[in-house]
Coordinates of C-alpha atoms in Angstrom, one line a residue:
M1 CA -22.5 -55.9 15.6
S2 CA -20.6 -58.1 13.1
N3 CA -20.6 -55.1 10.7
W4 CA -18.1 -53.1 12.9
L5 CA -15.2 -54.4 10.9
A6 CA -16.9 -53.4 7.6
Y7 CA -17.5 -50.0 8.8
A8 CA -13.9 -49.8 9.8
T9 CA -12.9 -50.2 6.1
D10 CA -15.2 -47.2 5.4
L11 CA -13.2 -45.0 7.8
V12 CA -9.7 -45.8 6.3
V13 CA -10.7 -44.2 2.9
V14 CA -11.6 -40.8 4.3
R15 CA -9.1 -38.1 3.9
K16 CA -10.3 -35.2 5.9
P17 CA -10.3 -35.3 9.8
D18 CA -13.7 -33.5 10.2
D19 CA -15.5 -35.9 7.6
L20 CA -13.8 -38.9 9.6
M21 CA -15.2 -37.5 12.9
A22 CA -18.7 -36.9 11.3
L23 CA -18.7 -40.6 9.9
F24 CA -17.5 -42.3 13.3
V25 CA -20.1 -40.4 15.3
S26 CA -23.0 -41.0 13.0
T27 CA -22.2 -44.8 12.6
V28 CA -21.8 -45.4 16.5
K29 CA -25.1 -43.3 17.1
R30 CA -27.0 -45.1 14.4
E31 CA -25.8 -48.7 15.3
L32 CA -26.2 -48.3 19.0
G33 CA -29.6 -46.4 18.8
L34 CA -28.2 -43.6 21.1
T35 CA -29.8 -40.3 21.8
T36 CA -26.4 -38.4 22.0
C37 CA -23.1 -39.3 20.6
E38 CA -20.4 -36.5 20.6
L39 CA -16.6 -36.4 20.3
L40 CA -15.1 -33.8 22.5
I41 CA -11.7 -32.4 21.2
P42 CA -9.3 -30.2 23.3
S43 CA -8.9 -26.8 21.9
A44 CA -5.8 -25.5 20.5
D45 CA -4.6 -24.0 23.9
G46 CA -5.7 -27.0 25.7
R47 CA -8.0 -25.3 28.1
T48 CA -11.3 -26.3 26.8
L49 CA -12.9 -29.3 25.3
V50 CA -15.2 -28.5 22.2
A51 CA -17.8 -30.7 20.6
H52 CA -16.9 -31.9 17.0
N53 CA -20.1 -30.7 15.9
T54 CA -19.5 -26.9 16.0
E55 CA -23.1 -26.2 15.4
T56 CA -23.7 -26.9 19.0
G57 CA -21.5 -24.3 20.0
H58 CA -20.8 -26.1 23.5
S59 CA -17.4 -26.1 25.3
W60 CA -16.3 -27.0 28.6
S61 CA -13.3 -26.1 30.6
V62 CA -10.8 -28.8 31.3
T63 CA -10.7 -27.8 34.9
D64 CA -14.4 -27.7 35.7
F65 CA -14.9 -30.6 38.0
D66 CA -18.7 -29.9 38.1
C67 CA -18.8 -31.8 34.8
P68 CA -17.5 -35.5 34.5
F69 CA -15.3 -34.6 31.4
A70 CA -12.7 -33.0 33.7
H71 CA -12.6 -36.1 35.9
V72 CA -12.1 -38.4 32.8
L73 CA -9.4 -36.2 31.4
Q74 CA -7.6 -36.3 34.8
K75 CA -7.7 -40.0 35.5
A76 CA -7.7 -41.1 31.9
K77 CA -10.3 -43.8 32.7
P78 CA -13.9 -44.1 31.4
M79 CA -16.8 -43.0 33.6
V80 CA -20.4 -44.4 33.7
I81 CA -23.3 -42.4 34.9
T82 CA -26.7 -44.2 35.6
S83 CA -30.1 -42.2 35.7
D84 CA -29.8 -42.6 39.5
E85 CA -26.7 -40.8 39.7
V86 CA -27.0 -38.2 37.0
G87 CA -28.6 -35.7 39.2
F88 CA -25.2 -35.0 41.0
W89 CA -24.1 -33.5 37.6
R90 CA -26.9 -31.3 36.8
S91 CA -25.4 -28.1 37.9
N92 CA -23.5 -27.9 34.6
R93 CA -25.9 -26.1 32.3
F94 CA -24.6 -27.4 28.9
F95 CA -24.2 -31.0 30.4
N96 CA -27.6 -30.9 31.9
Q97 CA -29.1 -30.3 28.2
Y98 CA -27.7 -33.6 27.2
V99 CA -29.0 -35.6 30.1
E100 CA -32.3 -33.8 31.1
T101 CA -34.3 -36.4 29.2
L102 CA -32.4 -39.4 30.4
G103 CA -34.7 -42.5 30.8
M104 CA -34.6 -45.0 33.7
L105 CA -32.8 -47.6 31.6
D106 CA -30.3 -45.1 30.1
S107 CA -27.1 -44.0 31.1
V108 CA -24.1 -41.9 30.3
R109 CA -20.6 -43.1 29.4
V110 CA -17.7 -40.8 28.8
E111 CA -14.7 -42.8 27.2
P112 CA -11.3 -41.5 26.8
L113 CA -9.6 -41.9 23.6
P114 CA -7.3 -43.9 22.4
V115 CA -9.0 -46.6 24.7
G116 CA -6.8 -47.9 27.5
K117 CA -4.0 -45.4 27.1
S118 CA -2.7 -42.8 29.5
V119 CA -2.6 -39.8 27.1
V120 CA -6.1 -38.6 26.4
K121 CA -6.7 -37.1 22.7
A122 CA -10.4 -36.8 22.9
L123 CA -13.5 -38.0 24.7
L124 CA -16.3 -40.1 23.3
F125 CA -19.6 -38.9 25.0
L126 CA -22.4 -41.4 24.7
V127 CA -26.1 -41.2 25.9
G128 CA -28.5 -44.2 25.5
D129 CA -29.6 -47.6 26.5
S130 CA -27.5 -48.7 29.3
E131 CA -27.3 -52.5 28.0
S132 CA -26.5 -51.5 24.5
I133 CA -23.6 -49.2 25.5
Q134 CA -22.3 -51.8 28.0
S135 CA -22.5 -54.7 25.6
S136 CA -20.8 -52.7 22.9
F137 CA -17.6 -52.0 24.8
A138 CA -17.5 -55.8 25.7
D139 CA -17.4 -56.3 21.8
R140 CA -13.9 -56.9 20.3
D141 CA -15.0 -55.7 16.9
F142 CA -16.5 -52.5 18.2
L143 CA -13.3 -51.8 20.2
K144 CA -11.4 -52.5 17.1
F145 CA -13.5 -50.2 15.2
I146 CA -12.8 -47.4 17.7
D147 CA -8.9 -48.2 17.3
V148 CA -9.1 -47.9 13.6
F149 CA -10.9 -44.4 14.0
T150 CA -8.3 -43.3 16.6
Y151 CA -5.5 -44.4 14.5
Q152 CA -6.9 -42.9 11.3
W153 CA -7.8 -39.7 12.9
A154 CA -4.4 -39.2 14.5
L155 CA -2.7 -39.9 11.1
L156 CA -5.0 -37.5 9.3
R157 CA -4.6 -34.8 11.9
D158 CA -0.7 -35.1 11.6
M159 CA -1.0 -34.9 7.9
Q160 CA -3.4 -31.7 8.2
R161 CA -0.9 -30.3 10.7
D162 CA 2.0 -30.9 8.2
E163 CA 0.1 -29.4 5.4
T164 CA -0.9 -26.3 7.5
Y165 CA 2.9 -25.9 8.7
Q166 CA 4.0 -26.1 5.0
R167 CA 1.5 -23.6 3.9
D168 CA 2.3 -21.2 6.7
L169 CA 6.1 -21.7 6.0
K170 CA 5.5 -20.9 2.1
E171 CA 3.3 -18.0 3.2
S172 CA 6.0 -16.8 5.6
L173 CA 8.8 -17.1 3.2
S174 CA 6.7 -15.3 0.5
E175 CA 6.1 -12.6 2.8
E176 CA 9.7 -12.4 3.8
K177 CA 10.7 -12.4 0.1
K178 CA 8.1 -9.6 -0.6
N179 CA 9.4 -7.6 2.4
R180 CA 13.0 -7.9 1.1
T181 CA 12.1 -7.0 -2.3
L182 CA 10.2 -4.0 -0.8
Q183 CA 13.1 -2.9 1.1
Q184 CA 15.4 -3.2 -1.9
Q185 CA 13.1 -1.0 -3.9
L186 CA 13.0 1.3 -1.2
N187 CA 16.8 1.5 -0.9
V188 CA 17.3 2.1 -4.7
L189 CA 14.6 4.8 -4.5
S190 CA 16.4 6.6 -1.9
D191 CA 19.2 7.2 -4.3
S192 CA 17.0 9.5 -6.4
L193 CA 14.2 10.6 -3.7
I194 CA 16.8 11.6 -1.1
G195 CA 16.0 12.0 2.7
T196 CA 15.6 9.9 5.9
S197 CA 12.7 12.1 7.4
G198 CA 9.4 10.4 8.1
A199 CA 7.7 12.3 5.2
M200 CA 10.2 11.0 2.7
S201 CA 10.0 7.3 3.9
R202 CA 6.1 7.5 3.5
L203 CA 6.4 9.1 0.1
R204 CA 8.8 6.3 -1.0
E205 CA 6.3 3.6 0.1
Q206 CA 3.5 5.3 -1.6
I207 CA 5.3 5.3 -4.8
I208 CA 6.1 1.5 -4.4
S209 CA 2.5 0.9 -3.7
A210 CA 1.2 3.0 -6.4
A211 CA 3.6 1.3 -8.9
S212 CA 2.3 -2.1 -8.3
S213 CA -1.3 -1.0 -9.2
Q214 CA -2.7 0.0 -12.6
L215 CA -4.5 3.2 -11.2
S216 CA -4.1 6.5 -12.5
V217 CA -1.7 8.5 -10.4
M218 CA -2.1 12.2 -9.4
V219 CA 1.2 13.8 -8.0
Q220 CA 0.4 16.9 -5.9
G221 CA 3.1 19.2 -4.7
D222 CA 4.5 22.8 -4.7
T223 CA 6.7 23.9 -7.5
G224 CA 10.2 22.6 -7.1
T225 CA 9.2 19.7 -4.8
G226 CA 10.2 17.0 -7.3
K227 CA 6.8 16.0 -8.8
E228 CA 8.5 14.6 -12.2
L229 CA 10.9 12.4 -10.0
V230 CA 8.0 10.9 -8.3
A231 CA 6.2 10.4 -11.5
R232 CA 9.4 8.7 -13.0
A233 CA 9.7 6.5 -10.1
V234 CA 6.1 5.2 -10.3
H235 CA 6.9 4.1 -13.9
D236 CA 10.4 2.7 -13.1
F237 CA 9.0 0.4 -10.3
S238 CA 5.9 -0.6 -12.3
E239 CA 5.5 -3.6 -14.7
R240 CA 5.7 -1.1 -17.4
S241 CA 9.4 -0.2 -16.6
D242 CA 10.8 -1.5 -19.7
K243 CA 8.4 0.4 -21.8
P244 CA 8.4 4.3 -22.8
F245 CA 8.1 7.0 -20.2
V246 CA 6.6 10.0 -22.0
A247 CA 6.2 13.4 -20.4
I248 CA 4.8 16.7 -21.4
N249 CA 4.3 19.9 -19.7
C250 CA 0.7 21.0 -20.3
A251 CA 1.4 24.6 -19.4
A252 CA 4.5 25.1 -21.7
I253 CA 2.9 24.2 -24.9
P254 CA 0.4 26.6 -26.6
E255 CA -3.2 25.6 -26.5
N256 CA -3.6 25.1 -30.4
L257 CA -0.7 22.7 -30.4
L258 CA -1.1 20.8 -27.2
E259 CA -3.8 18.5 -28.8
S260 CA -1.6 17.5 -31.9
E261 CA 1.1 16.9 -29.5
L262 CA -1.0 14.5 -27.5
F263 CA -3.0 12.8 -30.3
G264 CA -0.7 13.2 -33.4
Y265 CA -2.0 14.2 -36.7
C266 CA -2.5 13.0 -40.2
K267 CA -1.0 14.6 -43.3
G268 CA -2.9 17.8 -44.4
A269 CA -4.8 18.1 -41.0
F270 CA -3.6 21.9 -41.0
S271 CA -1.1 24.0 -42.6
G272 CA 2.4 22.6 -42.2
A273 CA 1.3 19.1 -41.6
D274 CA 3.3 17.5 -44.7
S275 CA 3.2 14.0 -43.2
D276 CA 1.6 11.9 -40.6
R277 CA 2.9 12.2 -37.2
A278 CA 2.4 10.0 -34.2
G279 CA 1.4 11.9 -30.8
L280 CA 2.7 11.4 -27.3
I281 CA -0.3 9.1 -26.6
A282 CA 0.8 6.6 -29.2
E283 CA 4.5 6.9 -28.0
A284 CA 3.5 5.8 -24.5
N285 CA 1.8 2.6 -25.7
G286 CA 2.7 0.0 -23.2
G287 CA 4.3 2.6 -21.0
T288 CA 3.5 5.7 -19.0
L289 CA 2.2 8.9 -19.9
F290 CA 3.0 11.9 -17.8
L291 CA 0.9 15.0 -17.9
D292 CA 2.8 17.7 -15.8
E293 CA 0.7 20.7 -14.9
I294 CA -2.6 19.1 -16.1
G295 CA -4.5 21.9 -14.3
D296 CA -3.6 24.1 -17.3
M297 CA -5.1 21.8 -19.8
P298 CA -7.9 23.3 -21.9
L299 CA -11.4 22.2 -21.1
A300 CA -12.1 21.0 -24.6
L301 CA -8.9 18.9 -24.4
Q302 CA -10.0 17.6 -21.1
A303 CA -13.0 16.1 -22.5
K304 CA -11.1 14.2 -25.2
L305 CA -8.4 13.0 -22.4
L306 CA -11.3 11.7 -20.4
R307 CA -12.7 9.5 -23.3
V308 CA -9.2 8.3 -24.0
L309 CA -8.9 7.1 -20.3
E310 CA -12.1 5.4 -20.5
T311 CA -12.0 3.7 -24.0
R312 CA -8.2 3.5 -24.5
R313 CA -9.0 4.8 -28.0
Y314 CA -8.2 8.1 -29.6
R315 CA -8.2 9.8 -33.0
P316 CA -5.3 11.8 -34.4
V317 CA -6.0 15.4 -35.5
G318 CA -7.5 15.1 -38.9
G319 CA -7.8 11.4 -38.8
K320 CA -10.8 9.2 -39.8
E321 CA -9.9 6.2 -37.9
E322 CA -9.6 5.6 -34.3
L323 CA -6.3 4.0 -32.8
G324 CA -5.6 2.4 -29.5
S325 CA -2.9 2.9 -27.0
D326 CA -2.3 1.1 -23.7
F327 CA -0.6 3.5 -21.5
R328 CA -0.7 4.2 -17.6
L329 CA -1.6 7.9 -16.9
V330 CA 0.6 9.8 -14.2
S331 CA -0.3 13.4 -13.9
A332 CA 0.9 16.3 -11.7
T333 CA -0.2 19.8 -10.6
H334 CA 0.8 22.4 -8.0
V335 CA -2.6 24.0 -8.1
N336 CA -5.7 23.3 -6.2
L337 CA -7.8 21.2 -8.7
I338 CA -10.8 21.1 -6.3
G339 CA -11.0 24.9 -6.5
Q340 CA -10.5 24.9 -10.3
V341 CA -13.5 22.2 -10.4
K342 CA -15.7 24.5 -8.4
E343 CA -14.8 27.5 -10.6
K344 CA -15.7 25.2 -13.6
R345 CA -12.3 25.6 -15.1
F346 CA -11.6 21.7 -14.7
R347 CA -13.9 18.8 -15.4
Q348 CA -15.1 17.1 -12.2
D349 CA -15.5 13.7 -14.0
L350 CA -11.9 13.9 -15.2
Y351 CA -10.7 14.9 -11.8
Y352 CA -12.2 11.8 -10.1
R353 CA -10.6 9.7 -13.0
L354 CA -7.2 11.3 -12.4
F355 CA -7.2 11.1 -8.5
Q356 CA -7.4 7.2 -8.4
Y357 CA -4.1 7.1 -6.5
P358 CA -3.2 10.5 -5.1
I359 CA 0.4 11.1 -3.9
A360 CA 1.4 14.2 -2.1
V361 CA 5.0 15.4 -2.2
P362 CA 6.0 17.2 1.0
R363 CA 7.5 20.8 0.9
L364 CA 11.3 21.2 1.8
S365 CA 10.1 23.2 5.0
E366 CA 8.3 19.9 6.0
R367 CA 11.4 17.9 6.0
L368 CA 14.3 20.3 6.9
S369 CA 16.2 17.2 8.5
D370 CA 17.0 16.0 5.0
L371 CA 18.7 19.3 4.1
P372 CA 22.4 18.0 4.9
L373 CA 21.8 14.9 2.7
L374 CA 20.2 17.0 -0.2
A375 CA 23.2 19.6 0.0
A376 CA 25.8 16.7 0.0
H377 CA 23.9 15.2 -3.1
F378 CA 23.9 18.6 -4.9
I379 CA 27.6 19.2 -4.1
H380 CA 28.5 15.8 -5.6
E381 CA 26.4 16.5 -8.8
F382 CA 28.2 19.9 -9.1
N383 CA 31.7 18.4 -8.8
A384 CA 30.8 15.8 -11.3
S385 CA 29.5 18.1 -14.0
H386 CA 31.9 20.8 -13.3
G387 CA 35.0 19.1 -12.7
K388 CA 35.6 20.6 -9.3
S389 CA 36.0 19.1 -5.9
V390 CA 34.2 21.1 -3.5
R391 CA 34.7 19.2 -0.2
G392 CA 31.3 19.7 1.4
I393 CA 29.1 22.3 3.2
N394 CA 29.9 24.0 6.4
F395 CA 27.5 23.3 9.3
R396 CA 26.9 27.1 9.9
V397 CA 25.4 27.2 6.3
V398 CA 23.1 24.2 7.0
D399 CA 22.0 26.0 10.3
R400 CA 21.3 29.0 8.3
L401 CA 19.4 27.2 5.4
K402 CA 17.3 25.6 7.9
Q403 CA 16.0 29.1 8.9
Y404 CA 15.0 29.9 5.4
A405 CA 11.3 29.1 4.1
F406 CA 12.5 27.9 0.7
P407 CA 9.5 28.9 -1.3
G408 CA 11.1 27.1 -4.2
N409 CA 11.4 23.9 -2.4
V410 CA 14.3 21.5 -3.4
R411 CA 14.8 23.1 -6.8
E412 CA 15.6 26.4 -5.0
L413 CA 18.0 24.7 -2.6
K414 CA 19.9 23.1 -5.6
H415 CA 20.3 26.5 -7.2
L416 CA 21.6 27.9 -4.0
I417 CA 23.9 25.1 -3.4
E418 CA 25.4 25.4 -7.0
F419 CA 25.8 29.2 -6.4
G420 CA 27.6 28.4 -3.3
C421 CA 29.8 25.8 -5.1
A422 CA 30.7 28.2 -7.9
Q423 CA 32.3 30.7 -5.4
T424 CA 34.1 27.9 -3.4
P425 CA 37.7 26.8 -4.3
D426 CA 38.4 23.2 -4.7
N427 CA 39.0 21.2 -1.5
S428 CA 37.1 23.6 0.5
E429 CA 33.7 23.8 2.1
V430 CA 30.9 26.1 1.0
E431 CA 30.9 28.8 3.6
L432 CA 28.2 31.1 4.9
N433 CA 29.5 34.3 3.2
C434 CA 28.9 32.5 -0.3
L435 CA 25.1 32.5 0.4
S436 CA 24.1 34.9 3.1
H437 CA 23.6 38.0 0.9
R438 CA 21.5 36.0 -1.4
L439 CA 19.4 34.7 1.5
A440 CA 19.1 38.0 3.0
V441 CA 17.8 39.5 -0.2
F442 CA 15.2 36.8 -0.5
E443 CA 13.9 37.2 3.0
Q444 CA 13.5 40.9 2.6
Q445 CA 11.1 40.8 -0.2
D446 CA 7.6 42.0 0.8
L447 CA 5.0 39.8 -0.9
T448 CA 1.9 41.2 0.6
E449 CA 1.5 44.1 -2.2
D450 CA 2.7 44.9 -5.8
F451 CA 6.1 46.7 -5.7
P452 CA 7.9 48.8 -8.4
V453 CA 10.7 46.9 -10.2
D454 CA 13.0 49.8 -9.4
S455 CA 12.8 48.9 -5.7
V456 CA 13.4 45.5 -6.1
A457 CA 16.4 46.1 -8.2
E458 CA 18.0 48.1 -5.4
N459 CA 17.9 45.0 -3.2
V460 CA 18.2 42.1 -5.6
C461 CA 21.9 41.9 -5.2
E462 CA 25.0 43.6 -4.3
F463 CA 26.5 44.9 -7.4
S464 CA 30.0 44.4 -6.3
V465 CA 29.6 40.6 -6.2
I466 CA 28.2 40.4 -9.6
H467 CA 30.5 38.5 -12.0
D468 CA 27.9 37.1 -14.4
L469 CA 25.5 39.8 -15.7
K470 CA 23.3 37.1 -17.7
Q471 CA 23.0 35.0 -14.6
A472 CA 22.1 38.0 -12.3
L473 CA 19.4 39.1 -14.7
S474 CA 17.9 35.6 -14.9
D475 CA 18.0 35.5 -11.1
F476 CA 16.2 39.0 -11.1
E477 CA 13.5 37.9 -13.5
S478 CA 13.1 34.4 -11.6
R479 CA 12.8 36.1 -8.1
I480 CA 10.0 38.5 -9.6
I481 CA 8.0 35.6 -11.1
K482 CA 8.5 33.5 -8.0
E483 CA 7.2 36.3 -5.7
R484 CA 4.3 37.4 -7.9
L485 CA 3.3 33.6 -8.1
M486 CA 3.5 33.6 -4.3
M487 CA 1.3 36.7 -4.1
Y488 CA -1.6 35.0 -6.1
S489 CA -1.2 31.6 -4.5
G490 CA 0.3 29.9 -7.4
D491 CA -2.5 31.2 -9.8
R492 CA -0.5 31.7 -13.0
A493 CA -3.5 33.5 -14.9
K494 CA -3.4 36.3 -12.4
A495 CA 0.4 36.6 -11.9
A496 CA 0.6 36.8 -15.7
E497 CA -2.0 39.5 -15.8
S498 CA -0.3 41.5 -13.1
L499 CA 3.1 41.3 -15.0
G500 CA 1.4 42.3 -18.1
I501 CA 2.3 39.2 -20.2
P502 CA 0.3 36.2 -21.7
K503 CA -0.2 33.1 -19.4
R504 CA 1.6 30.9 -22.0
T505 CA 4.6 33.5 -21.9
L506 CA 4.8 33.0 -18.1
A507 CA 4.6 29.4 -18.3
Y508 CA 7.5 29.3 -20.8
K509 CA 9.5 31.4 -18.6
C510 CA 8.7 29.1 -15.6
Q511 CA 9.8 26.2 -17.5
K512 CA 13.0 28.0 -18.9
L513 CA 13.8 29.2 -15.4
E514 CA 12.8 26.0 -13.6
I515 CA 10.3 27.7 -11.3

């Protein structure tokens, strides 16, 4: 027993509570020749005692007085149970497992730690030779060894608790900072993507989440919902925000020019190529490439784009060497790409490559509660760009607008508000009579079947209110195209064929008329 002080020096160099408990228990068990030696520690909520050796999985309620541990905790005094007395405690199944092989010369001792203190921090549970256990607790060196363990264990637990607190505090502050940054970003984003509806709140959260990733983003939404605004926001809130944002409308560029626009070309690649020219992929290096209406990209070019996305390498038209470009791709479409994939008009492998992070932009009809805010924003923009001072919009106009379907979504609302502002004197509100006839014409159109142009011309406007013939003609053409697109569920090829014009011409008119 003279080695207890030497063993005590081994304890003070241990730096982890679990390692300290394991060393203490194994030393006591070995030196005293015990069959069982356990440290029982109160759980975090103080309701149970748990063995330090978690492999056993045993625990005891601190109020279970069928077990001696509860009595020792309550009285803060040691308890010795001889082989003759142990039968009284066998009703507790887990305790019985420890004492079922107890010999005639053996005993059980449950010692509260720290020794001799009224506040119990742990229980030392010993099963073995009675004389060995009894003589040990009469040995000053052994008691000193227990005191050293108890002090060191309390010290390490306090240190561990402080470390845990500091780590939790740091994580909490980090999370708070992250949440504050997120809220600031959402507030800034609400200046461009206006609306307090649940749909817009979710959209802004999706944009911030997508911006923090490096995944390809696919923005889906009907015409006029603001897909390019979403794409721009993904770029502005990403790590690439200080690099270029390069946008191209795949539907508005002739098929034979789209490849050279994207990849660039070398001198002499084709007639008119008098010098080398970098393409949009090169311009987007380090930044974001936005491909609007990607559903209209030719199949041959889709294959080349897929290879660029996979290798980050491309070859200019007429070039012999491959070049590299590190860009993040954001694409957009108003058509059903799954349908195009099924019809073999869009590559399936490219579809999955583009849809790494899909974002759906809601229709205006799905967030009509945002209409007053949007109207106020467009009035402010109109005043700033035209030097006017339209005061606002009458509530009757808002109520009337909420009854309209808005097939052109936010873009159509913007044009309606601008039309109303143009007829409103300074310091006055936009009144219902400024828009009612135009809304009535839109709602009277029958979109279920083809219609002669003459019949539409009779209803397109009231001639007496036309003050700008060019604008009236643009509105007339825009209305025809919009309704024909709606008739064919947004299929530009069918709409163009029904109007007797090439698809590219229709795409050009859609871009020009902002359809």
